[in-house]
Amino acid sequence: MAIDLIEIHNLKTYFYQNKGFLSRLFGEGLKTVHAVDDVSLTIKKGRTFGLVGESGCGKSTLGQTIFRLVKPQSGEILFQGRDVLKMDPKTLMEFRQKAQLIFQDQYGCMNPRMTVGKIIAEPLLMREKGKMDKQNLFQEVARLLQAVNLDLDSAAKFPNEFSGGQARRIGVARAIALNPVFIMADEPTSGLDISTAATILNLMQDLQDKLDITYLWVSHNLNQVKYMSDDMAVMYLGKIVEMGLTKDIFNEMAHPYTKALISAVPQVSASLQRETIFLEGEIPSPINPPSGCRFRTRCPQVMKKCKIHEPPLIDLGSGHLCACHLHREN
Ligand code: SF4
């Protein structure tokens, strides 16, 4: 049985925005954006956890909070049993070697004036405080380029000489340089055509098998999450509304929001295509989320009590969790 690598308990990440001039004049304070609101989940070692939802649902903020790139209001993030939010600078540095990020905008993450060899070597040099033997460094960069199927010649080139797919490979090479045990990939194939995206997915699966890496796969692309992840959670307006094994959720989706998202996924064969459930209206503002169930303003099955009572996340059986009044705990 897979062991827990990351445990998140009751995490809340809020942002504060200034109100308009008139509100401030009448002494009103700051607006609170409930980006991540009381989220708990577990990521198992050696597996891929997919996190899906429309843009603005809080999935990227949740990932950034794990890396302490944003500060949460409350909650606990345990990595190998140690609370990331309470780590001292030395332990935090060790954590940041074991846990790496791959962002969607790889060009934006690379210094355009540095060669790719230097970009990949940078984390190694930082770890060794600049004291790495040149020959060893060269061999490491060559090994990493080979691991992501790039030529050795790439080391002498600059980022703008690479295609979008190659830039992602460079990002992957840099991410695995320090032998991480955990990688968060935030929309890692966005903007790529289907065949290039497929090669990146296959590369990352190969690396996971070879290096025993655990992934947090953040994406709005449900087909990709279905293909890549073992476990998944669906987020809506800062909350998890459904969570469990990916195969269980795709086979027996329980939450009306998950049903709508999955119904919109294009299928290879027309016979497998579900009838699309169109959601009315826009996703509400996380500054003033609806009372009761946050999805009630768009839910096709809304009931009276949905406005008053917030549905808890309950277990429908075998760890398949859902937050909706249509279901009862198993
Ligand atoms: Fe829809 Fe009510 Fe379920 Fe929310 S709790 S998803 S509004 S039925």
Short mmCIF file of N, CA, C and O in Angstrom, two decimals, residues 93-182:
data_model
loop_
_atom_site.label_atom_id
_atom_site.label_comp_id
_atom_site.label_asym_id
_atom_site.label_seq_id
_atom_site.Cartn_x
_atom_site.Cartn_y
_atom_site.Cartn_z
N MET A 93 15.06 24.63 2.90
CA MET A 93 15.94 24.49 1.73
C MET A 93 16.01 23.01 1.31
O MET A 93 15.97 22.70 0.12
N GLU A 94 16.08 22.12 2.30
CA GLU A 94 16.11 20.68 1.97
C GLU A 94 14.80 20.27 1.30
O GLU A 94 14.79 19.51 0.33
N PHE A 95 13.67 20.81 1.83
CA PHE A 95 12.36 20.52 1.23
C PHE A 95 12.33 20.98 -0.22
O PHE A 95 11.84 20.27 -1.11
N ARG A 96 12.89 22.16 -0.48
CA ARG A 96 12.84 22.72 -1.84
C ARG A 96 13.78 22.00 -2.81
O ARG A 96 13.72 22.23 -4.01
N GLN A 97 14.66 21.15 -2.28
CA GLN A 97 15.44 20.29 -3.18
C GLN A 97 14.64 19.03 -3.50
O GLN A 97 14.70 18.52 -4.62
N LYS A 98 13.89 18.57 -2.51
CA LYS A 98 13.12 17.33 -2.72
C LYS A 98 11.83 17.58 -3.49
O LYS A 98 11.23 16.65 -4.01
N ALA A 99 11.35 18.83 -3.47
CA ALA A 99 10.08 19.16 -4.12
C ALA A 99 10.32 20.25 -5.16
O ALA A 99 10.92 21.29 -4.85
N GLN A 100 9.88 20.01 -6.38
CA GLN A 100 10.14 20.95 -7.48
C GLN A 100 8.85 21.32 -8.20
O GLN A 100 7.87 20.59 -8.12
N LEU A 101 8.94 22.43 -8.92
CA LEU A 101 7.78 22.95 -9.65
C LEU A 101 8.06 23.01 -11.14
O LEU A 101 9.18 23.36 -11.54
N ILE A 102 7.05 22.70 -11.93
CA ILE A 102 7.15 22.95 -13.38
C ILE A 102 5.99 23.86 -13.73
O ILE A 102 4.83 23.48 -13.57
N PHE A 103 6.32 25.06 -14.16
CA PHE A 103 5.28 26.04 -14.51
C PHE A 103 4.91 25.92 -15.98
O PHE A 103 5.68 25.41 -16.79
N GLN A 104 3.72 26.46 -16.31
CA GLN A 104 3.29 26.39 -17.71
C GLN A 104 4.13 27.30 -18.60
O GLN A 104 4.42 26.96 -19.74
N ASP A 105 4.57 28.45 -18.10
CA ASP A 105 5.33 29.38 -18.93
C ASP A 105 6.82 29.14 -18.74
O ASP A 105 7.48 29.81 -17.96
N GLN A 106 7.36 28.16 -19.48
CA GLN A 106 8.78 27.82 -19.30
C GLN A 106 9.70 28.94 -19.78
O GLN A 106 10.73 29.19 -19.18
N TYR A 107 9.31 29.63 -20.87
CA TYR A 107 10.17 30.72 -21.36
C TYR A 107 10.32 31.78 -20.28
O TYR A 107 11.39 32.33 -20.06
N GLY A 108 9.20 32.06 -19.59
CA GLY A 108 9.21 33.09 -18.54
C GLY A 108 10.08 32.69 -17.35
O GLY A 108 10.54 33.54 -16.60
N CYS A 109 10.31 31.39 -17.17
CA CYS A 109 11.11 30.91 -16.04
C CYS A 109 12.60 30.85 -16.36
O CYS A 109 13.40 30.56 -15.49
N MET A 110 12.95 31.04 -17.65
CA MET A 110 14.36 30.89 -18.02
C MET A 110 14.97 32.24 -18.35
O MET A 110 14.36 33.06 -19.04
N ASN A 111 16.18 32.45 -17.88
CA ASN A 111 16.89 33.68 -18.19
C ASN A 111 17.32 33.63 -19.66
O ASN A 111 18.10 32.76 -20.05
N PRO A 112 16.79 34.56 -20.50
CA PRO A 112 17.08 34.46 -21.94
C PRO A 112 18.56 34.67 -22.27
O PRO A 112 19.01 34.33 -23.37
N ARG A 113 19.32 35.21 -21.30
CA ARG A 113 20.75 35.45 -21.58
C ARG A 113 21.64 34.30 -21.12
O ARG A 113 22.84 34.34 -21.29
N MET A 114 21.03 33.27 -20.54
CA MET A 114 21.82 32.11 -20.09
C MET A 114 21.66 30.97 -21.08
O MET A 114 20.58 30.77 -21.63
N THR A 115 22.73 30.22 -21.29
CA THR A 115 22.60 29.03 -22.15
C THR A 115 21.80 27.98 -21.38
O THR A 115 21.71 28.02 -20.14
N VAL A 116 21.25 27.03 -22.14
CA VAL A 116 20.44 25.98 -21.52
C VAL A 116 21.30 25.14 -20.56
O VAL A 116 20.84 24.72 -19.50
N GLY A 117 22.56 24.95 -20.93
CA GLY A 117 23.47 24.21 -20.03
C GLY A 117 23.55 24.89 -18.67
O GLY A 117 23.47 24.23 -17.63
N LYS A 118 23.69 26.21 -18.68
CA LYS A 118 23.79 26.94 -17.41
C LYS A 118 22.46 26.91 -16.65
O LYS A 118 22.44 26.83 -15.42
N ILE A 119 21.37 26.99 -17.40
CA ILE A 119 20.04 26.98 -16.76
C ILE A 119 19.84 25.65 -16.02
O ILE A 119 19.38 25.62 -14.88
N ILE A 120 20.23 24.57 -16.67
CA ILE A 120 20.04 23.24 -16.04
C ILE A 120 21.04 23.05 -14.89
O ILE A 120 20.73 22.42 -13.88
N ALA A 121 22.24 23.64 -15.06
CA ALA A 121 23.29 23.45 -14.03
C ALA A 121 23.02 24.30 -12.78
O ALA A 121 23.54 23.99 -11.70
N GLU A 122 22.21 25.35 -12.94
CA GLU A 122 22.02 26.32 -11.84
C GLU A 122 21.61 25.67 -10.50
O GLU A 122 22.26 25.92 -9.47
N PRO A 123 20.56 24.82 -10.48
CA PRO A 123 20.20 24.23 -9.18
C PRO A 123 21.30 23.36 -8.59
O PRO A 123 21.47 23.32 -7.37
N LEU A 124 22.08 22.69 -9.46
CA LEU A 124 23.17 21.85 -8.96
C LEU A 124 24.25 22.72 -8.30
O LEU A 124 24.75 22.41 -7.23
N LEU A 125 24.56 23.83 -8.96
CA LEU A 125 25.59 24.74 -8.42
C LEU A 125 25.12 25.37 -7.11
O LEU A 125 25.90 25.55 -6.18
N MET A 126 23.80 25.68 -7.05
CA MET A 126 23.27 26.27 -5.81
C MET A 126 23.38 25.28 -4.66
O MET A 126 23.76 25.63 -3.55
N ARG A 127 23.05 24.02 -4.96
CA ARG A 127 23.13 23.00 -3.90
C ARG A 127 24.57 22.83 -3.42
O ARG A 127 24.83 22.70 -2.22
N GLU A 128 25.52 22.87 -4.37
CA GLU A 128 26.93 22.65 -3.99
C GLU A 128 27.62 23.97 -3.65
O GLU A 128 28.85 24.01 -3.57
N LYS A 129 26.83 25.03 -3.53
CA LYS A 129 27.35 26.38 -3.22
C LYS A 129 28.47 26.78 -4.20
O LYS A 129 29.51 27.32 -3.80
N GLY A 130 28.26 26.48 -5.48
CA GLY A 130 29.19 26.90 -6.54
C GLY A 130 30.47 26.11 -6.60
O GLY A 130 31.34 26.40 -7.42
N LYS A 131 30.59 25.05 -5.75
CA LYS A 131 31.89 24.35 -5.68
C LYS A 131 31.85 23.00 -6.40
O LYS A 131 32.39 22.03 -5.89
N MET A 132 31.22 22.94 -7.55
CA MET A 132 31.15 21.65 -8.23
C MET A 132 32.25 21.57 -9.30
O MET A 132 32.46 22.53 -10.04
N ASP A 133 32.89 20.44 -9.35
CA ASP A 133 33.93 20.21 -10.34
C ASP A 133 33.34 20.32 -11.76
O ASP A 133 32.26 19.78 -12.02
N LYS A 134 34.05 21.01 -12.67
CA LYS A 134 33.52 21.29 -14.01
C LYS A 134 33.17 20.02 -14.78
O LYS A 134 32.16 19.94 -15.46
N GLN A 135 34.03 19.03 -14.65
CA GLN A 135 33.82 17.77 -15.37
C GLN A 135 32.53 17.08 -14.87
O GLN A 135 31.70 16.62 -15.66
N ASN A 136 32.36 17.07 -13.54
CA ASN A 136 31.16 16.46 -12.95
C ASN A 136 29.90 17.20 -13.39
O ASN A 136 28.87 16.60 -13.70
N LEU A 137 30.03 18.53 -13.40
CA LEU A 137 28.88 19.36 -13.78
C LEU A 137 28.50 19.08 -15.24
O LEU A 137 27.32 18.91 -15.56
N PHE A 138 29.49 19.00 -16.10
CA PHE A 138 29.25 18.73 -17.51
C PHE A 138 28.55 17.37 -17.67
O PHE A 138 27.58 17.22 -18.41
N GLN A 139 29.03 16.39 -16.91
CA GLN A 139 28.43 15.04 -17.01
C GLN A 139 26.98 15.04 -16.52
O GLN A 139 26.12 14.39 -17.10
N GLU A 140 26.72 15.80 -15.46
CA GLU A 140 25.36 15.88 -14.91
C GLU A 140 24.41 16.52 -15.92
O GLU A 140 23.30 16.06 -16.14
N VAL A 141 24.87 17.64 -16.54
CA VAL A 141 24.03 18.33 -17.52
C VAL A 141 23.76 17.40 -18.71
O VAL A 141 22.63 17.29 -19.20
N ALA A 142 24.78 16.67 -19.13
CA ALA A 142 24.62 15.73 -20.26
C ALA A 142 23.61 14.64 -19.88
O ALA A 142 22.74 14.27 -20.68
N ARG A 143 23.70 14.14 -18.65
CA ARG A 143 22.77 13.10 -18.19
C ARG A 143 21.33 13.62 -18.20
O ARG A 143 20.40 12.94 -18.65
N LEU A 144 21.16 14.86 -17.74
CA LEU A 144 19.81 15.43 -17.65
C LEU A 144 19.23 15.69 -19.04
O LEU A 144 18.05 15.45 -19.29
N LEU A 145 20.07 16.18 -19.95
CA LEU A 145 19.59 16.43 -21.32
C LEU A 145 19.18 15.11 -21.98
O LEU A 145 18.15 15.02 -22.65
N GLN A 146 19.98 14.09 -21.71
CA GLN A 146 19.66 12.77 -22.28
C GLN A 146 18.35 12.23 -21.68
O GLN A 146 17.53 11.66 -22.39
N ALA A 147 18.15 12.48 -20.39
CA ALA A 147 16.93 11.98 -19.72
C ALA A 147 15.66 12.56 -20.32
O ALA A 147 14.61 11.93 -20.30
N VAL A 148 15.77 13.79 -20.87
CA VAL A 148 14.57 14.40 -21.46
C VAL A 148 14.63 14.40 -23.00
O VAL A 148 13.93 15.15 -23.66
N ASN A 149 15.50 13.55 -23.52
CA ASN A 149 15.62 13.36 -24.98
C ASN A 149 15.98 14.64 -25.73
O ASN A 149 15.40 14.94 -26.77
N LEU A 150 16.94 15.36 -25.21
CA LEU A 150 17.47 16.53 -25.94
C LEU A 150 18.95 16.26 -26.26
O LEU A 150 19.65 15.61 -25.48
N ASP A 151 19.41 16.79 -27.43
CA ASP A 151 20.82 16.60 -27.83
C ASP A 151 21.75 17.32 -26.88
O ASP A 151 21.40 18.35 -26.30
N LEU A 152 22.97 16.82 -26.83
CA LEU A 152 24.00 17.46 -26.01
C LEU A 152 24.30 18.88 -26.51
O LEU A 152 24.61 19.77 -25.73
N ASP A 153 24.13 19.08 -27.83
CA ASP A 153 24.37 20.42 -28.42
C ASP A 153 23.45 21.47 -27.79
O ASP A 153 23.77 22.67 -27.81
N SER A 154 22.31 21.03 -27.25
CA SER A 154 21.34 21.99 -26.68
C SER A 154 21.96 22.82 -25.57
O SER A 154 21.55 23.95 -25.32
N ALA A 155 22.97 22.27 -24.89
CA ALA A 155 23.57 22.94 -23.74
C ALA A 155 24.15 24.31 -24.12
O ALA A 155 24.17 25.23 -23.30
N ALA A 156 24.61 24.44 -25.36
CA ALA A 156 25.27 25.69 -25.76
C ALA A 156 24.29 26.70 -26.35
O ALA A 156 24.66 27.82 -26.68
N LYS A 157 23.02 26.31 -26.48
CA LYS A 157 22.04 27.21 -27.12
C LYS A 157 21.28 28.03 -26.08
O LYS A 157 21.31 27.72 -24.88
N PHE A 158 20.55 29.03 -26.58
CA PHE A 158 19.77 29.91 -25.70
C PHE A 158 18.28 29.53 -25.79
O PHE A 158 17.84 28.96 -26.80
N PRO A 159 17.49 29.88 -24.74
CA PRO A 159 16.08 29.45 -24.72
C PRO A 159 15.29 29.78 -25.97
O PRO A 159 14.45 28.99 -26.41
N ASN A 160 15.56 30.96 -26.58
CA ASN A 160 14.74 31.35 -27.73
C ASN A 160 15.01 30.49 -28.97
O ASN A 160 14.34 30.62 -29.98
N GLU A 161 16.00 29.59 -28.89
CA GLU A 161 16.30 28.72 -30.03
C GLU A 161 15.49 27.42 -29.98
O GLU A 161 15.66 26.55 -30.81
N PHE A 162 14.60 27.30 -28.96
CA PHE A 162 13.86 26.05 -28.78
C PHE A 162 12.35 26.25 -29.02
O PHE A 162 11.82 27.34 -28.76
N SER A 163 11.70 25.18 -29.44
CA SER A 163 10.24 25.20 -29.61
C SER A 163 9.58 25.10 -28.23
O SER A 163 10.26 24.83 -27.22
N GLY A 164 8.25 25.29 -28.20
CA GLY A 164 7.52 25.20 -26.93
C GLY A 164 7.69 23.84 -26.26
O GLY A 164 7.90 23.74 -25.05
N GLY A 165 7.64 22.76 -27.05
CA GLY A 165 7.78 21.41 -26.50
C GLY A 165 9.18 21.19 -25.94
O GLY A 165 9.35 20.60 -24.87
N GLN A 166 10.20 21.70 -26.67
CA GLN A 166 11.58 21.54 -26.19
C GLN A 166 11.80 22.35 -24.91
O GLN A 166 12.50 21.91 -24.00
N ALA A 167 11.15 23.54 -24.85
CA ALA A 167 11.29 24.38 -23.64
C ALA A 167 10.73 23.63 -22.43
O ALA A 167 11.29 23.69 -21.33
N ARG A 168 9.61 22.89 -22.61
CA ARG A 168 9.06 22.10 -21.49
C ARG A 168 10.06 21.03 -21.07
O ARG A 168 10.21 20.73 -19.90
N ARG A 169 10.75 20.43 -22.07
CA ARG A 169 11.72 19.40 -21.72
C ARG A 169 12.87 20.00 -20.89
O ARG A 169 13.35 19.37 -19.96
N ILE A 170 13.26 21.20 -21.25
CA ILE A 170 14.33 21.87 -20.48
C ILE A 170 13.84 22.10 -19.04
O ILE A 170 14.57 21.87 -18.08
N GLY A 171 12.57 22.51 -18.93
CA GLY A 171 11.99 22.72 -17.59
C GLY A 171 11.97 21.43 -16.78
O GLY A 171 12.26 21.42 -15.59
N VAL A 172 11.68 20.32 -17.47
CA VAL A 172 11.65 19.02 -16.78
C VAL A 172 13.08 18.64 -16.36
O VAL A 172 13.31 18.19 -15.23
N ALA A 173 14.05 18.87 -17.25
CA ALA A 173 15.45 18.53 -16.93
C ALA A 173 15.90 19.30 -15.69
O ALA A 173 16.55 18.74 -14.79
N ARG A 174 15.55 20.56 -15.64
CA ARG A 174 15.93 21.39 -14.48
C ARG A 174 15.23 20.91 -13.21
O ARG A 174 15.82 20.86 -12.14
N ALA A 175 13.97 20.52 -13.38
CA ALA A 175 13.19 20.08 -12.22
C ALA A 175 13.74 18.78 -11.62
O ALA A 175 13.68 18.58 -10.42
N ILE A 176 14.28 17.89 -12.48
CA ILE A 176 14.76 16.60 -11.94
C ILE A 176 16.24 16.64 -11.56
O ILE A 176 16.79 15.65 -11.10
N ALA A 177 16.89 17.81 -11.76
CA ALA A 177 18.34 17.91 -11.52
C ALA A 177 18.73 17.49 -10.10
O ALA A 177 19.77 16.89 -9.89
N LEU A 178 17.90 17.80 -9.12
CA LEU A 178 18.27 17.53 -7.73
C LEU A 178 17.61 16.25 -7.19
O LEU A 178 17.47 16.08 -5.99
N ASN A 179 17.22 15.37 -8.10
CA ASN A 179 16.58 14.10 -7.72
C ASN A 179 15.39 14.30 -6.78
O ASN A 179 15.38 13.77 -5.67
N PRO A 180 14.40 15.07 -7.19
CA PRO A 180 13.27 15.32 -6.30
C PRO A 180 12.41 14.07 -6.10
O PRO A 180 12.42 13.17 -6.95
N VAL A 181 11.67 14.07 -5.00
CA VAL A 181 10.71 12.98 -4.80
C VAL A 181 9.30 13.44 -5.18
O VAL A 181 8.40 12.63 -5.33
N PHE A 182 9.15 14.78 -5.29
CA PHE A 182 7.81 15.33 -5.57
C PHE A 182 7.93 16.47 -6.59
O PHE A 182 8.81 17.33 -6.46
#
